[in-house]
XYZ file of C-alpha atoms in Angstrom:
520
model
C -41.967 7.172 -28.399
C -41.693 4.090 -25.928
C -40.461 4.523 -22.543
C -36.744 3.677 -22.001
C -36.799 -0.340 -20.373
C -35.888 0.073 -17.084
C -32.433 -0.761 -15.421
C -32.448 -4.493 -13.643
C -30.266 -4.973 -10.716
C -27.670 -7.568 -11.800
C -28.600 -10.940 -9.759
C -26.012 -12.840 -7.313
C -24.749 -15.841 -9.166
C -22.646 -17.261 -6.631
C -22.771 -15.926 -3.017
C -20.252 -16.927 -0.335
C -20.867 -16.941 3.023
C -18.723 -16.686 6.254
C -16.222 -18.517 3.823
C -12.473 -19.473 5.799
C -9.764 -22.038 4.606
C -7.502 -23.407 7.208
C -4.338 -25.189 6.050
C -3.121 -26.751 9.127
C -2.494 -23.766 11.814
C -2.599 -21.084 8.766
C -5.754 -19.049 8.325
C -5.717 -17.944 4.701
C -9.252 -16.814 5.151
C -11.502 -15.973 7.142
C -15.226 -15.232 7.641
C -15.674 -14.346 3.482
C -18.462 -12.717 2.566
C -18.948 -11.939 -1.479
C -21.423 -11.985 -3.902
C -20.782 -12.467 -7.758
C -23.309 -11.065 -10.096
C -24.195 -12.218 -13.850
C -23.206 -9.733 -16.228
C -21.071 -7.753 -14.179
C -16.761 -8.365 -13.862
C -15.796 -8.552 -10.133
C -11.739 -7.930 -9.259
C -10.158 -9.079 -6.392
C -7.669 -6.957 -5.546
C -4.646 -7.484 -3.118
C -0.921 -7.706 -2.364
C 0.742 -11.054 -2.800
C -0.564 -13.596 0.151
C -3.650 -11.605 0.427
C -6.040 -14.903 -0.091
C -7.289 -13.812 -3.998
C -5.959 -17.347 -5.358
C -6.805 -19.455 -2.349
C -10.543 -17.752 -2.879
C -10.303 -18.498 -6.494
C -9.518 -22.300 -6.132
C -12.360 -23.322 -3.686
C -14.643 -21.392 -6.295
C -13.201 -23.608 -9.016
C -12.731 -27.432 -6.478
C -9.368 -27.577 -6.405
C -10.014 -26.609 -1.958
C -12.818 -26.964 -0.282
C -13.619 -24.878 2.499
C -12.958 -25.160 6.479
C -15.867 -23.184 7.101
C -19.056 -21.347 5.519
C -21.385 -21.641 2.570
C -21.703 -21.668 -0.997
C -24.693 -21.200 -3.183
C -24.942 -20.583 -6.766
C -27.971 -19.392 -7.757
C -30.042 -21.041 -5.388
C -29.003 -24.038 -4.637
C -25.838 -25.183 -2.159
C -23.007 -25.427 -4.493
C -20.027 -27.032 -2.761
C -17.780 -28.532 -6.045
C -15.260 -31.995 -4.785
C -13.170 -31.123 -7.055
C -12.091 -28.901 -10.632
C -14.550 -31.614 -12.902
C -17.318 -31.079 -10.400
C -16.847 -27.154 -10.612
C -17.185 -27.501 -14.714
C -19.853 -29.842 -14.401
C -21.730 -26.313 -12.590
C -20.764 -23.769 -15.292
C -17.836 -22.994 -13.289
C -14.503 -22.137 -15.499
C -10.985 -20.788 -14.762
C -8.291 -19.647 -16.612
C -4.928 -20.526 -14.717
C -1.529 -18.171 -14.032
C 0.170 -21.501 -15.961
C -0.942 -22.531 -19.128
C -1.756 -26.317 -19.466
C -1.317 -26.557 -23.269
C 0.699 -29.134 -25.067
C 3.309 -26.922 -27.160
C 4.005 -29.790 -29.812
C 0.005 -30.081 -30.812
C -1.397 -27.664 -33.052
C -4.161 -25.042 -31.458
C -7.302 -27.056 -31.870
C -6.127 -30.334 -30.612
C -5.601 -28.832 -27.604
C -8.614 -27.557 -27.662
C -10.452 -30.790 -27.785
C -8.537 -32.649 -25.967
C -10.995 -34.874 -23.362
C -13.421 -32.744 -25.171
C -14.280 -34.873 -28.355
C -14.534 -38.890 -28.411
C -14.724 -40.798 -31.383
C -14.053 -39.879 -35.084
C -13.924 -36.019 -35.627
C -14.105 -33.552 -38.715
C -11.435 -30.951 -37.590
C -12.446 -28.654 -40.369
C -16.011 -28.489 -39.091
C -15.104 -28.001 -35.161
C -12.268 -25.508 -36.359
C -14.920 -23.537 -37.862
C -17.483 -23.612 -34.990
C -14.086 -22.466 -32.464
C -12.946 -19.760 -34.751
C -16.960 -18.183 -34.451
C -16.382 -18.911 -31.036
C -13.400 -16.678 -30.309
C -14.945 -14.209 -32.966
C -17.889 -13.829 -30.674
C -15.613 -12.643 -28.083
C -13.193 -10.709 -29.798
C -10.698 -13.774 -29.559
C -8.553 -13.766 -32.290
C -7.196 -17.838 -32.978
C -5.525 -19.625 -35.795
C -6.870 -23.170 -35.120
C -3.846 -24.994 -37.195
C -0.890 -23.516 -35.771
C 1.304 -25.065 -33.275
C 1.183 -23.750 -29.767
C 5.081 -23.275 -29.507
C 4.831 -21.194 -32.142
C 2.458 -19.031 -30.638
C 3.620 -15.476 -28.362
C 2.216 -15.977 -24.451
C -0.756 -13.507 -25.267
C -2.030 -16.002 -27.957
C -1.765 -19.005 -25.928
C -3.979 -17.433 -23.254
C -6.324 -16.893 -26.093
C -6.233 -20.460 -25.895
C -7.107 -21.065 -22.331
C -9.699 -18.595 -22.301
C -11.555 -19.830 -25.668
C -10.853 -23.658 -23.522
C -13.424 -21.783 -21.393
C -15.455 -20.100 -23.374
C -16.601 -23.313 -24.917
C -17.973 -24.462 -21.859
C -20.221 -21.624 -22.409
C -19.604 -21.674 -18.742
C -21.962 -19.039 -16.030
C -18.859 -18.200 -13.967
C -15.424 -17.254 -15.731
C -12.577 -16.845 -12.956
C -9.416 -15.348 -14.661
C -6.221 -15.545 -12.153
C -3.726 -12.959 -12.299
C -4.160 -13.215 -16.318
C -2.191 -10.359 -17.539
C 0.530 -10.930 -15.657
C 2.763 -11.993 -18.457
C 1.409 -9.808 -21.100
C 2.509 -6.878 -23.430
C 0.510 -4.019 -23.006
C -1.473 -4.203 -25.989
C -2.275 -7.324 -25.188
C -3.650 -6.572 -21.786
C -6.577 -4.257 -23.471
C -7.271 -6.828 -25.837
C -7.927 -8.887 -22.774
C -9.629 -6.471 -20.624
C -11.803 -6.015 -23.571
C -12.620 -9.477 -23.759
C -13.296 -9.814 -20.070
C -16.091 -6.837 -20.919
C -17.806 -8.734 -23.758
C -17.594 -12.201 -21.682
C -19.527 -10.333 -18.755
C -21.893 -8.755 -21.516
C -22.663 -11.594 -22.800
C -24.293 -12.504 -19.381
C -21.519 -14.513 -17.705
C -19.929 -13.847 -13.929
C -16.552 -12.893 -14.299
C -13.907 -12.669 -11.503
C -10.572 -11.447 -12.452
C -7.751 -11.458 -9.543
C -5.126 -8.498 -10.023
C -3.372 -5.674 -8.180
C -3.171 -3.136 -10.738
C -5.107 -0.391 -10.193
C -5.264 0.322 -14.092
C -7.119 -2.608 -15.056
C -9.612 -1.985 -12.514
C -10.122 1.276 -13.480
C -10.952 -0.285 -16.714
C -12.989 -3.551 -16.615
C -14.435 -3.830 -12.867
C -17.621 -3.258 -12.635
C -17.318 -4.319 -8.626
C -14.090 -4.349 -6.306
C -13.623 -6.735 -3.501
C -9.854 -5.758 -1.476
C -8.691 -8.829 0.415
C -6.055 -8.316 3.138
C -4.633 -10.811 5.516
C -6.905 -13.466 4.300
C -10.199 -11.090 4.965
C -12.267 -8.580 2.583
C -11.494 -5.380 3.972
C -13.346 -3.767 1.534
C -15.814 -3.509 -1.377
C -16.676 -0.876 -3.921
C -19.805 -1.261 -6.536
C -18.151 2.030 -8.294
C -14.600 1.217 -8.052
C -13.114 4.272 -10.739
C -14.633 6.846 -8.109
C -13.490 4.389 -5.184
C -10.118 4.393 -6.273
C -8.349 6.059 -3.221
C -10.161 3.844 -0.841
C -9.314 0.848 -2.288
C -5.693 1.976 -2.176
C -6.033 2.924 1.335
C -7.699 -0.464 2.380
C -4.914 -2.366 0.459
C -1.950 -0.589 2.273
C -3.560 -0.056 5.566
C -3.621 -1.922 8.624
C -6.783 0.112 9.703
C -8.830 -1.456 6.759
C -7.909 -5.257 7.859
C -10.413 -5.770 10.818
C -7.932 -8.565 12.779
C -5.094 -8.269 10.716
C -2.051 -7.313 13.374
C 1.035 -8.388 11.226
C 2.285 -5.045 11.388
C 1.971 -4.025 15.296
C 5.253 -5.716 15.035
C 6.671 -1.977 14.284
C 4.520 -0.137 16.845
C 7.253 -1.264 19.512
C 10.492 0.464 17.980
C 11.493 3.663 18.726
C 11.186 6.600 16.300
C 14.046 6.828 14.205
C 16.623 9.634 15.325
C 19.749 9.368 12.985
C 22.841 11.152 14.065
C 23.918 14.171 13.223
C 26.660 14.411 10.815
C 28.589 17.886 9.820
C 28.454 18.355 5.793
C 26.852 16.281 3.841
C 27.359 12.449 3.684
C 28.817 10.208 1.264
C 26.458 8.530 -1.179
C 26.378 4.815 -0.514
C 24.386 3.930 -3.608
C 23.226 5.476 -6.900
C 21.002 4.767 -9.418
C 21.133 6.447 -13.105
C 18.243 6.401 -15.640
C 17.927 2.790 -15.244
C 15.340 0.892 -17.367
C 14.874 -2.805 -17.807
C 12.616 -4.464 -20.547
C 11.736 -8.578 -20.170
C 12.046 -10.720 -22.121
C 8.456 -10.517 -23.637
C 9.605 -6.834 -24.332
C 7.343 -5.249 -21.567
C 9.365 -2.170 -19.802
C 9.312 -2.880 -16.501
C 11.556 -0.122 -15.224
C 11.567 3.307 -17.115
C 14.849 5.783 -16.404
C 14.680 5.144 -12.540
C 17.213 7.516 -10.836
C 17.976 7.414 -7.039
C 20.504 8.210 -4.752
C 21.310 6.907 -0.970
C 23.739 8.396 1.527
C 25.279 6.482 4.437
C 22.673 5.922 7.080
C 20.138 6.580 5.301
C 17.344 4.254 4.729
C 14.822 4.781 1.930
C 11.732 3.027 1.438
C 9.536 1.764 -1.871
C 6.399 2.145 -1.828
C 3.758 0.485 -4.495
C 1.002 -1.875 -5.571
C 3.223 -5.093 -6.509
C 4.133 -5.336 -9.929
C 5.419 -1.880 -10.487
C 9.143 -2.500 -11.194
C 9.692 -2.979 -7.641
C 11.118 -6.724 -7.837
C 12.955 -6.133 -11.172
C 14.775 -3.087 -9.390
C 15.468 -5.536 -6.534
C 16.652 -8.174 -8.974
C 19.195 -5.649 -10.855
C 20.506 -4.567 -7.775
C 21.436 -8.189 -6.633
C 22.785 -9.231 -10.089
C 20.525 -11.254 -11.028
C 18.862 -9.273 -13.662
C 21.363 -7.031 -15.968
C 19.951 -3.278 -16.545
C 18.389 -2.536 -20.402
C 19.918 0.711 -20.146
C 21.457 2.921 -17.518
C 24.223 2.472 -14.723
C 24.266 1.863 -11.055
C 27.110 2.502 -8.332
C 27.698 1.445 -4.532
C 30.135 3.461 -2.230
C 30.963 5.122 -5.834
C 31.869 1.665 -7.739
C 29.910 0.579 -10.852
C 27.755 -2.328 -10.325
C 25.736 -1.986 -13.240
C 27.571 -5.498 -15.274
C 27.984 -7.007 -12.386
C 28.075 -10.667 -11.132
C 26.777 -11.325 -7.425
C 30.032 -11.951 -6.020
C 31.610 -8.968 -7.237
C 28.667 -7.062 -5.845
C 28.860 -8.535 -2.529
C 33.059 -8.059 -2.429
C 32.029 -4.195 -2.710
C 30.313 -3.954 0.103
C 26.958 -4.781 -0.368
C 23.960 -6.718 1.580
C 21.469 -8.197 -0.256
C 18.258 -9.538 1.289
C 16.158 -10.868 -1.727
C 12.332 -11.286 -1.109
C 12.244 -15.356 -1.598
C 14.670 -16.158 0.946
C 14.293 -20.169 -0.041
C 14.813 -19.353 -3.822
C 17.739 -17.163 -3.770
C 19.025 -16.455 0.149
C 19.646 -19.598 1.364
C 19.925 -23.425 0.932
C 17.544 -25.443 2.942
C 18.885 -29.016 2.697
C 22.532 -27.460 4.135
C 23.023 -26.612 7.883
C 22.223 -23.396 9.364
C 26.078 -23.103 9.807
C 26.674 -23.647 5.904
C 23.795 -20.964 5.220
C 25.254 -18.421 7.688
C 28.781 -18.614 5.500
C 27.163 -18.752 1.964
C 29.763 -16.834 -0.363
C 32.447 -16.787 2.249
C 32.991 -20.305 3.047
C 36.685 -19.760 1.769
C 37.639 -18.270 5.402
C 37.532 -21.522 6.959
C 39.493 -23.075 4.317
C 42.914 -25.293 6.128
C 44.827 -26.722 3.104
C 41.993 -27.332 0.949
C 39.723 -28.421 3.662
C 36.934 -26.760 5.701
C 37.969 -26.298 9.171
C 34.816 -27.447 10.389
C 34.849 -26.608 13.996
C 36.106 -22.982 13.232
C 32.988 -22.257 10.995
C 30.904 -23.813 14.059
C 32.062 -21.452 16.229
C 31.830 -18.638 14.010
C 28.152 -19.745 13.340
C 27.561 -20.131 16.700
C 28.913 -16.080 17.453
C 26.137 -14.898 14.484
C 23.472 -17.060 16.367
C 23.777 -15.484 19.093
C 24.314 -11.865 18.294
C 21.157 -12.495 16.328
C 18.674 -13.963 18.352
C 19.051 -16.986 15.627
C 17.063 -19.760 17.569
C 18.049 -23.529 16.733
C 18.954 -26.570 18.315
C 22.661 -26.285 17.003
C 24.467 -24.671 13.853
C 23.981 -28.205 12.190
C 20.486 -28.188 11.682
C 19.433 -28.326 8.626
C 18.255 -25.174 7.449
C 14.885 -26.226 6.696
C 13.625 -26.997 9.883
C 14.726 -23.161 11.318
C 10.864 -21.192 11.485
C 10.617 -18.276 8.843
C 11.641 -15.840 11.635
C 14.775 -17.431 12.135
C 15.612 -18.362 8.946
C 15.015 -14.614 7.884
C 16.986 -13.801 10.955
C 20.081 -16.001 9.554
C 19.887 -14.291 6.138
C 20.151 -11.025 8.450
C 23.119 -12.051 9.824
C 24.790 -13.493 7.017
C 24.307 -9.928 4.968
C 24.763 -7.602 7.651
C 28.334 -8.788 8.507
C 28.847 -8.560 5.091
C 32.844 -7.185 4.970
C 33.032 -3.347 4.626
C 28.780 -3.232 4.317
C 28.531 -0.048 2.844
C 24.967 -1.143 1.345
C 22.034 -3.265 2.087
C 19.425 -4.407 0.095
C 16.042 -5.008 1.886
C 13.364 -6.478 -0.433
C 9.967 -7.539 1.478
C 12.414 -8.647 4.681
C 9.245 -9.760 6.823
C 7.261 -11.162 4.548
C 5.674 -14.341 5.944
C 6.971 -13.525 9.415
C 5.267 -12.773 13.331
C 5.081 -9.788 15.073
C 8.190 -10.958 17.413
C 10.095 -11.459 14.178
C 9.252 -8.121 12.444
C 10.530 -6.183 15.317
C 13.634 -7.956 15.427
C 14.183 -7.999 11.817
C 13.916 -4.007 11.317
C 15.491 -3.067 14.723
C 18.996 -4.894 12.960
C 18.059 -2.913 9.787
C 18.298 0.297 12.016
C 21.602 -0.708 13.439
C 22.977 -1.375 10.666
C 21.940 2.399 9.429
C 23.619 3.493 12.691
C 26.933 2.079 11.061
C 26.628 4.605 8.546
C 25.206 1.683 6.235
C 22.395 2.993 2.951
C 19.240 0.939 3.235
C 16.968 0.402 0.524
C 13.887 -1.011 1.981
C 11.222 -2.412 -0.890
C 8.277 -3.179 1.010
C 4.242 -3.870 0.227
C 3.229 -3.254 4.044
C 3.218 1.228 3.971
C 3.126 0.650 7.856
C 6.454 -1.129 8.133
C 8.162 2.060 5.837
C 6.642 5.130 7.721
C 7.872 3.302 11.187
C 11.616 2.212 9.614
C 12.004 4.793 6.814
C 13.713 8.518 6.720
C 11.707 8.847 3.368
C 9.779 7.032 0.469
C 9.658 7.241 -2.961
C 6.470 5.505 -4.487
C 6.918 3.432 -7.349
C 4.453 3.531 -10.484
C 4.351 1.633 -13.775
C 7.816 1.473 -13.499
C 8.679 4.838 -12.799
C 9.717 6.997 -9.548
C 6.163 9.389 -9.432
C 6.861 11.034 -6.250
C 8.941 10.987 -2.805
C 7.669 11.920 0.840
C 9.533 12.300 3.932
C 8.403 8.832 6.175
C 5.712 10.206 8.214
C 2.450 9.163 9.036
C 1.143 12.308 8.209
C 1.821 12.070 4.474
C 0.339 7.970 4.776
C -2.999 9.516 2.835
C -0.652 11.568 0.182
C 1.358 8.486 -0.549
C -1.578 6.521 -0.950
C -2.783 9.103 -3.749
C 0.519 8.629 -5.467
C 0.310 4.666 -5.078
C -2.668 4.480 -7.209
C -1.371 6.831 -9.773
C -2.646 10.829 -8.897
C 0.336 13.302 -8.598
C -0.421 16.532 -6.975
């Protein structure tokens, strides 16, 4: 009986070095170190802004780095551009689809591909053995509008795949998917890094790691923080270098907290009213994936509860209901003991409630108006003299929020663009937290993007506000910002509410645990 062929170490295909990208004064990273091996499927695993896509696109041309090295294989590999990258064996599959609904499957498929007279039937035979190969499954003659969004990103990866490329980069690529269609992918991913190809998928869910990665690189603040060649046994860790400012060697965004106080609420005799309530709520997308699955929650007044989970566990939808932008699938929601669940912003904000979404230029605020127009968004009706704005009124009353809230800008007719991200952030602030009768506020990712001078600022208003006998519900990626401004957290997973944990940074490693899925 012949000896069993030994195990071979899987060779670096493309090695980075000391990698950083600079866009102006932003670092989005820094001193990148990574190695990609043949055969093998590498995540990258982060919160939002972590650096996985900016990585991803010097790999692929589209930047090209400030500082460091690039080899693949051998050889310096430093592509001018997306063309260049291809011409290398270098292929990724987008978070946007480029396909041209109106043309059936294969033309897009050979578009800039094929010159000169074709025979469709022959290349649709050599695609559909192709995707076969890889498990793809493709109808070459149907129209791509036609198609569901899982089967046009069978599209983009068999685009790829034709290339018969060395090094597959998939960004973010189940992000829109159902979840049978996400372990079709995953399984695809396996065969494409069987088949001897590099793969490097970006994600943050812990599931698909589990799954497909054969290595795990965490990126954190624009650095890698950490990196795992057995990532299922690893699992904690990686958590705990995502969510921690400890893993993040230079990464001080969150010493903005270190400076406030601990939190002492006062006492109150009996118990206190509840200033928000959530029932069995569940929301489905439109694709039908369930993003939320029977959440139930309650708030009292002062109280300030924080979320707690890898991005895309329901988080944002929850944050979207609550603002009435999204309407509930099922289920019912109150604040100060009103029902919310049907409805519209305005009527939400007339009961009492804050809301501070977490894109502050999509949905908070209007950046070609003044900072004076911005402060008085849904209330500009106040300054109303018959029919007109009483301008100089709303100045003044602009100029009183400035200044109770540290808003720095030359006047209150700037335009709201030009503010910095602390102070616009701080005008949102002020705008919801003098919201009439605030009984409720809303807090989704409030620092996001911001300095440590802003951060502190930010959550010592949130506090105050709490002090007024105001619920909070704080959504938050950064674990360090909710066990500093938190009475408790509840940790979101795959939708659902898996455990809750009074805010204290002895229970950091125990909400980590329930972050990445265990329950006790």
């Amino acid at each position: 009986m012949p000896a069993p062929a030994e195990k071979t170490e899987p060779q670096p295909l493309l090695t980075l070095s000391g990698v950083g990208k600079r866009f102006g004064e932003f670092s989005a990273l820094s001193d990148i170190d990574i190695a990609f091996n043949a055969h093998q499927a590498h995540c990258l695993l982060g919160e939002n802004g972590a650096g996985k896509s900016t990585l991803c696109n010097l790999v692929f041309g589209i930047h090209q780095p400030t500082s460091g090295v690039m080899r693949l294989e051998d050889a310096p590999y430093a592509p001018a551009n997306p063309r260049d990258a291809m011409g290398h064996g270098v292929a990724m599959v987008h978070q946007h689809f480029s396909l041209i609904n109106e043309l059936p499957v294969i033309d897009n498929l050979l578009i800039g591909k094929k010159f000169g007279r074709l025979n469709r039937k022959a290349e649709a035979e050599k695609i559909t053995a192709l995707a076969t190969e890889f498990g793809l499954d493709l109808a070459p003659f149907e129209i791509v509008g036609d198609l569901s969004v899982g089967q046009r990103q069978r599209i983009e990866i068999v685009k790829c795949l034709m290339q018969r490329p060395r090094l597959l980069i998939l960004d973010e690529p189940t992000a829109v998917l159902l979840p049978e269609e996400i372990n079709s992918l995953l399984d695809v991913c396996r065969r494409v890094a069987e088949s001897g190809c590099a793969v490097v998928m970006v994600t943050h869910k812990l599931a698909e790691i589990a799954r497909v990665a054969d290595r795990v690189t965490v990126l954190r603040g624009g650095r890698a923080v950490a990196h795992s060649a057995e990532p299922s046994n690893d699992m904690d860790a990686l958590v705990r270098a995502m969510i921690s400012r400890e893993g993040g060697a230079g990464d001080n965004r969150n010493f903005g907290v270190s400076a406030l106080p601990p939190r002492n609420p006062a006492p109150h005799r009996g118990p206190r009213p509840e200033a928000m309530q959530i029932d069995n709520l569940s929301f489905v997308d439109e694709i039908g994936v369930k993003r939320l699955d029977s959440v139930t929650l309650t708030i009292t007044e002062g109280e300030i509860v924080g979320v707690a989970g890898v991005e895309g566990n329901g988080q944002s939808e929850l944050g979207s209901i609550l603002a009435g932008l999204s309407r509930a699938t099922s289920g019912r929601w109150f604040a100060a003991g009103r029902e919310m669940t049907a409805a519209k912003p305005r009527q939400i904000t007339a009961a009492g409630v804050g809301v501070i979404p977490e894109d502050r230029h999509l949905v908070a605020s209007i950046g070609q108006l003044s900072l004076a127009d911005n402060l008085q968004l849904g209330r500009m009706q106040r300054f109303a003299r018959y029919g007109l704005i009483d301008r100089k009124d709303q100045r003044e009353a602009a100029s009183t929020l400035m200044q109770r809230f540290d808003v720095r800008a030359p006047d209150s007719q700037s335009a709201f663009s030009t503010l910095s991200g602390g102070n616009q952030q701080k005008a949102v602030l002020a705008r919801e937290l003098t919201t009439p009768n605030l009984r409720f506020l809303l807090a989704a990712h409030p620092t996001r993007g911001l300095d440590i001078g802003a951060i502190e600022a930010v959550y010592t208003f949130i506090r105050q506000a709490a002090d007024r006998n105001t619920g909070v519900l704080l959504i938050s990626s950064e674990l360090d910002e909710l066990l500093a401004v938190a009475d408790r957290i509840v940790v979101f997973y795959r939708g659902r509410i898996i455990g809750e944990r009074p805010a204290s940074s002895d229970n950091r490693d125990h909400i980590g645990l329930l972050m990445s899925g265990k329950t006790p």
